[in-house]
PDB file of C-alpha atoms in Angstrom:
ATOM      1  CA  UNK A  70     158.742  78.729 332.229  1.00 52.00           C
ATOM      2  CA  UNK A  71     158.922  77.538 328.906  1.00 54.00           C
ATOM      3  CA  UNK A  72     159.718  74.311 327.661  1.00 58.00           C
ATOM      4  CA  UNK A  73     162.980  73.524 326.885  1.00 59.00           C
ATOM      5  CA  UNK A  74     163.384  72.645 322.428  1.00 58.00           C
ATOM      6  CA  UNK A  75     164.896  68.613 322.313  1.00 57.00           C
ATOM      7  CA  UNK A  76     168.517  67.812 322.032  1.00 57.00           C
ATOM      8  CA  UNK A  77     169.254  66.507 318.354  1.00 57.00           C
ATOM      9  CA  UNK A  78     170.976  63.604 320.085  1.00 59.00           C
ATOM     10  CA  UNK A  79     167.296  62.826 321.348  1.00 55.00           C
ATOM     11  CA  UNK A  80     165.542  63.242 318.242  1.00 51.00           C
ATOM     12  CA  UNK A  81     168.075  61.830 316.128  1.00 52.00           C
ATOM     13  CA  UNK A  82     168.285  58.477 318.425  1.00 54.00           C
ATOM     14  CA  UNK A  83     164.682  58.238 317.664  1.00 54.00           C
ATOM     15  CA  UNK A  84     164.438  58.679 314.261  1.00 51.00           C
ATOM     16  CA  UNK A  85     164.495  55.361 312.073  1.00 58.00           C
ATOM     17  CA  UNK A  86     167.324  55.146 310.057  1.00 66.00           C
ATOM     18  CA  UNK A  87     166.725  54.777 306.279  1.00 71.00           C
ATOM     19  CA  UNK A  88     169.500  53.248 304.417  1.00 75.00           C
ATOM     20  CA  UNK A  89     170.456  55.519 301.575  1.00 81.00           C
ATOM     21  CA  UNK A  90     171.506  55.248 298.113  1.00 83.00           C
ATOM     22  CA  UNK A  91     175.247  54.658 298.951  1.00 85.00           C
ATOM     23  CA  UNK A  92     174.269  51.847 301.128  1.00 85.00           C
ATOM     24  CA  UNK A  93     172.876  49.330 298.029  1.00 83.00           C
ATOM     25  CA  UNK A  94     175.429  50.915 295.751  1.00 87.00           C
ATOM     26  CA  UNK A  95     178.673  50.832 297.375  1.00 87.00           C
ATOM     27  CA  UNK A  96     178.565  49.660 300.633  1.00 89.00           C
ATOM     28  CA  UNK A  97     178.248  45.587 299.954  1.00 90.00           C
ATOM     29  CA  UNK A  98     181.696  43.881 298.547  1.00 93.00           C
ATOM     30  CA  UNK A  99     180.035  42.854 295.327  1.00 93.00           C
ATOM     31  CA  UNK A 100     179.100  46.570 294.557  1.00 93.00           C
ATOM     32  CA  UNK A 101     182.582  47.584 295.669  1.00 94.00           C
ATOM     33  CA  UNK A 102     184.206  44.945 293.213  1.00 96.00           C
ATOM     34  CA  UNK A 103     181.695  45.710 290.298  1.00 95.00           C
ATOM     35  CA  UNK A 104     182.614  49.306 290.613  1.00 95.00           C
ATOM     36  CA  UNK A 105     186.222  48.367 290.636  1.00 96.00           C
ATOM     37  CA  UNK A 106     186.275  46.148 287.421  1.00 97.00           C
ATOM     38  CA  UNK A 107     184.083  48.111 285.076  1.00 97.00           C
ATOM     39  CA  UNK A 108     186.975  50.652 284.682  1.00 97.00           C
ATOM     40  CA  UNK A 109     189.636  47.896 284.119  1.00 96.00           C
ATOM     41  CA  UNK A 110     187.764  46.428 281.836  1.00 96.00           C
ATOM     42  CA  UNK A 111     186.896  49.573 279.642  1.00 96.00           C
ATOM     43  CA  UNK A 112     190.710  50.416 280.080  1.00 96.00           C
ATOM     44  CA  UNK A 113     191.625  46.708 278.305  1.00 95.00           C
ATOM     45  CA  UNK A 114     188.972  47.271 275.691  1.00 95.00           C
ATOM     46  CA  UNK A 115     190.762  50.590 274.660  1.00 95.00           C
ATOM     47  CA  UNK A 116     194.302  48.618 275.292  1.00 95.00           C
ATOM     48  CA  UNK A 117     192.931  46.310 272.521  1.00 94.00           C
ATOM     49  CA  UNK A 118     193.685  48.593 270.057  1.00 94.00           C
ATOM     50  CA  UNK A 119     197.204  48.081 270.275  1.00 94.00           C
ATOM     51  CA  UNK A 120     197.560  44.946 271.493  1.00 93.00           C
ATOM     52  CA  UNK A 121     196.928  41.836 269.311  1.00 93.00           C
ATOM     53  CA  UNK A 122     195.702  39.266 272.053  1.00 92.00           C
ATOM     54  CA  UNK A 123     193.623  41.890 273.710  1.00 93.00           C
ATOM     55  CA  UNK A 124     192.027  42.897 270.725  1.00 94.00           C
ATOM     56  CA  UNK A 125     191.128  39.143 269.352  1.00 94.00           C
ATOM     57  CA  UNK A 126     189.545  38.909 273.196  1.00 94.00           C
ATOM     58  CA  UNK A 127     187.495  41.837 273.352  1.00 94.00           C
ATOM     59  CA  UNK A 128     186.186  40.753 269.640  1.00 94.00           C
ATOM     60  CA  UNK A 129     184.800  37.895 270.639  1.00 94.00           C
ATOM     61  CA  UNK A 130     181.316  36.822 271.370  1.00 95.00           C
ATOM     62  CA  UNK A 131     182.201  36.418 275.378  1.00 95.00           C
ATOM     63  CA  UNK A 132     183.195  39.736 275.577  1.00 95.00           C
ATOM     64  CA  UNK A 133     180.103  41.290 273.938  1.00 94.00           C
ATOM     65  CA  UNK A 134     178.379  40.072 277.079  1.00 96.00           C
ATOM     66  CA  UNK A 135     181.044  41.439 279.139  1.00 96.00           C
ATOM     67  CA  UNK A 136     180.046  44.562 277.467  1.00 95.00           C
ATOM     68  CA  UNK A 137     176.873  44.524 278.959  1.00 96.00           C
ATOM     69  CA  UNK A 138     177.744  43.364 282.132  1.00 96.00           C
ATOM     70  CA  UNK A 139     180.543  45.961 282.869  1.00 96.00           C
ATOM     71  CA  UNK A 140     178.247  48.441 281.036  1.00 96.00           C
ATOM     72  CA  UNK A 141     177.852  51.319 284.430  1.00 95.00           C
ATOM     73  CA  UNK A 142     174.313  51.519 283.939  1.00 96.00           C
ATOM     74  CA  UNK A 143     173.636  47.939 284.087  1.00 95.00           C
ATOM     75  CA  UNK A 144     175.549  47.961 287.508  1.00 94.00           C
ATOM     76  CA  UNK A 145     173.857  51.053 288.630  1.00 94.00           C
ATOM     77  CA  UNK A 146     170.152  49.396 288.023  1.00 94.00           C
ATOM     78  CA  UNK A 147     171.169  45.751 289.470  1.00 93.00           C
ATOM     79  CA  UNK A 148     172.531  47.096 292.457  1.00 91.00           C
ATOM     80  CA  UNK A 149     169.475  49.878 292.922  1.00 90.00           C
ATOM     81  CA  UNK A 150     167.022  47.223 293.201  1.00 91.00           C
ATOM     82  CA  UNK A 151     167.215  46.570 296.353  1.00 86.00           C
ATOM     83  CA  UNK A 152     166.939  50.488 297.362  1.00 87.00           C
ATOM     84  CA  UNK A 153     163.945  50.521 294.842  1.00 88.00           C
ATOM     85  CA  UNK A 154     161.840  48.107 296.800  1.00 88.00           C
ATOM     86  CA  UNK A 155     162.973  49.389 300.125  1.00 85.00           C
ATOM     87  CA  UNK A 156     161.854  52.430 299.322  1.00 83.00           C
ATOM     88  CA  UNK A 157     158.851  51.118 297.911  1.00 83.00           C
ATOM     89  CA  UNK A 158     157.947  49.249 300.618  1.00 80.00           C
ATOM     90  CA  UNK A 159     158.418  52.131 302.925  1.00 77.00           C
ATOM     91  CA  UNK A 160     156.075  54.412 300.725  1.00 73.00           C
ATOM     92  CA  UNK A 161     153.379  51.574 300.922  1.00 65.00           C
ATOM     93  CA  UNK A 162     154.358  51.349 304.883  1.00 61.00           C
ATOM     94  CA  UNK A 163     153.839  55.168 305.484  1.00 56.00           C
ATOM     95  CA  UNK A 164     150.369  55.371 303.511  1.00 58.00           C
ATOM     96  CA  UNK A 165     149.316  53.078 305.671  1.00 59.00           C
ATOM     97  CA  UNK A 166     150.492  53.127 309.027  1.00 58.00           C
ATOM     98  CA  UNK A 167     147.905  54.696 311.571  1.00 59.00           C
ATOM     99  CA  UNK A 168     145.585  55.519 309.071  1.00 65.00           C
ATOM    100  CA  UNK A 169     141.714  53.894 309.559  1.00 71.00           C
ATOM    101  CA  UNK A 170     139.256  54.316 307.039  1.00 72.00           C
ATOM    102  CA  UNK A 171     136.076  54.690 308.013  1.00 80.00           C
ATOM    103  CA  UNK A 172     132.577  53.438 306.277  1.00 83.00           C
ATOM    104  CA  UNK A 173     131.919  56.467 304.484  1.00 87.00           C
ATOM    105  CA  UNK A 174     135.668  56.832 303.186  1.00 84.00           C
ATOM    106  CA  UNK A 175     135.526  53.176 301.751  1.00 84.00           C
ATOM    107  CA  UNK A 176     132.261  53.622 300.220  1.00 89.00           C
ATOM    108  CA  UNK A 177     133.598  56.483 298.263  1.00 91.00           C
ATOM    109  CA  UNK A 178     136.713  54.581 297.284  1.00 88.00           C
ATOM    110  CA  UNK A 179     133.859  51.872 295.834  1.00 91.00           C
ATOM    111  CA  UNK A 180     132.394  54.073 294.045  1.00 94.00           C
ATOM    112  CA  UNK A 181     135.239  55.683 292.204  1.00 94.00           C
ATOM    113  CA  UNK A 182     136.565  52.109 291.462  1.00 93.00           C
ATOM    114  CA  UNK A 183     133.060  51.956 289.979  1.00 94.00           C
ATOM    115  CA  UNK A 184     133.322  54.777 288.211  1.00 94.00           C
ATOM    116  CA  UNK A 185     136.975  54.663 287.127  1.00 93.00           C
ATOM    117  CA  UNK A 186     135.899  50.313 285.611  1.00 91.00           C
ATOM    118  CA  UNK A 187     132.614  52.269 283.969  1.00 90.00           C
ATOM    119  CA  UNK A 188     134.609  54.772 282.240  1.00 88.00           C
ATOM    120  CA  UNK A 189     137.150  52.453 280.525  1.00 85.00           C
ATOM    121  CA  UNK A 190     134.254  50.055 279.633  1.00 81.00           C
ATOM    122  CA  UNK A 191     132.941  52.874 277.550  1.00 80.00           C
ATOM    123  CA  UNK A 192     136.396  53.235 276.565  1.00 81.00           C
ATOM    124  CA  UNK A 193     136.593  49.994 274.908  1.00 76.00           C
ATOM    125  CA  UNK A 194     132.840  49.935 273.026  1.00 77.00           C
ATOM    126  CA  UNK A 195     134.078  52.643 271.329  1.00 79.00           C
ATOM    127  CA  UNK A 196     137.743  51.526 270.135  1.00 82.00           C
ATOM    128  CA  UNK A 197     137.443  47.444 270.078  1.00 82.00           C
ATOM    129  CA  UNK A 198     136.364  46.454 266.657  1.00 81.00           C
ATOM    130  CA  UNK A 199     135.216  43.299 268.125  1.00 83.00           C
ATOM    131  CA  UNK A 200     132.797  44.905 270.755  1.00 81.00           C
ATOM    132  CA  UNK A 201     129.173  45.660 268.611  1.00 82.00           C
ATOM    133  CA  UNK A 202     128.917  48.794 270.827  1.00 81.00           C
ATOM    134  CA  UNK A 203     131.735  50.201 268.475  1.00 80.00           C
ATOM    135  CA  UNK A 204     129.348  50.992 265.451  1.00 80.00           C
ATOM    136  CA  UNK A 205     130.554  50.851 262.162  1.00 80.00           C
ATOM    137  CA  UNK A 206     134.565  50.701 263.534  1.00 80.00           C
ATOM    138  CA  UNK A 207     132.795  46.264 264.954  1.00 82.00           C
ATOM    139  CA  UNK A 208     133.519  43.666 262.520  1.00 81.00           C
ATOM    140  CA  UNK A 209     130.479  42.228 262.392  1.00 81.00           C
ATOM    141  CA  UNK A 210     128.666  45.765 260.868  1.00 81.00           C
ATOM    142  CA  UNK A 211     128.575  45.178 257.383  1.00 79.00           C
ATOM    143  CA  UNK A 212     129.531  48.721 257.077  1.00 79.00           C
ATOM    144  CA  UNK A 213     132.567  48.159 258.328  1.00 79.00           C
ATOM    145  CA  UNK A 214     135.852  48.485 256.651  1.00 78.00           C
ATOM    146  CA  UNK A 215     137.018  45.131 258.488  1.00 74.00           C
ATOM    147  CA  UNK A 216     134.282  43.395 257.815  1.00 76.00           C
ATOM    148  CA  UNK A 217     135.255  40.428 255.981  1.00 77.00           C
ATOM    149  CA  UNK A 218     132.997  40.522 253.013  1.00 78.00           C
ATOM    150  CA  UNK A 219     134.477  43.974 252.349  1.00 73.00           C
ATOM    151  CA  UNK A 220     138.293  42.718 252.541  1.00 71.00           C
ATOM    152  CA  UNK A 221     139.174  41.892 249.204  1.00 68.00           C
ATOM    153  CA  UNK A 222     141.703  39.913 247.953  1.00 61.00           C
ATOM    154  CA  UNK A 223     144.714  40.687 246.379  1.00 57.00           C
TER     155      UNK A 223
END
């Protein structure tokens, strides 16, 4: 007799529950009332057109910032924040959760730290004009064009 496959009631009760996008974007009252004003105020701004008080509001210096703060994409990052760093923090949780590294394993992640720090020194004696590994390009080499006895004067 075979096995019998698990319920989805079973496997769904034990599955952890990830708040989604929606959650940080809509679900909290602020969200709900940022969502609800950046319309209304885009609608006044074009209502300025025609009317005189609107229009010497929406020119002012007050409502430039207002701009920015009903501006979609500056609600859509501020509220995706907190879903950025709760998914962040569950990428950091996953790569590390039951995982043991043995000796060997850290010794090679050494070594390629090694290598990786060795690589970029090299990296810099060749491209930092104040590093005398960099030849002629180091200020100090009197071959140098920024050497400061070939820097003339204007």
């Amino acid at each position: 007799m075979s096995p019998s496959p698990p319920d989805d009631e079973a496997v769904h009760r034990t599955a952890p529950v990830r708040p989604g996008v929606r959650d940080w974007l809509w679900r909290p009252w602020y969200a709900k009332l940022w969502w609800a004003a950046i319309p209304v105020w885009w609608v006044g701004l074009a209502a300025s057109t025609k009317v005189a008080p609107l229009a010497e509001f929406y020119s002012s210096a007050l409502a430039g910032f207002l701009n920015v703060f009903f501006f979609p994409m500056t609600a859509l990052m501020v509220l995706g924040v907190g879903w950025a760093r709760m998914r962040l923090d569950h990428l950091s949780a996953v790569e590390t959760e039951g995982y043991e590294l043995d000796g060997e394993t850290l010794m090679q992640i050494r070594q390629a730290r090694e290598r990786h720090m060795e690589a970029f020194s090299n990296l810099n004696a060749a491209t930092d004009i104040y590093d005398p590994r960099s030849g002629t390009l180091y200020v100090g080499n009197s071959l140098s064009p920024n050497n400061g006895a070939r820097i003339s004067a204007f």
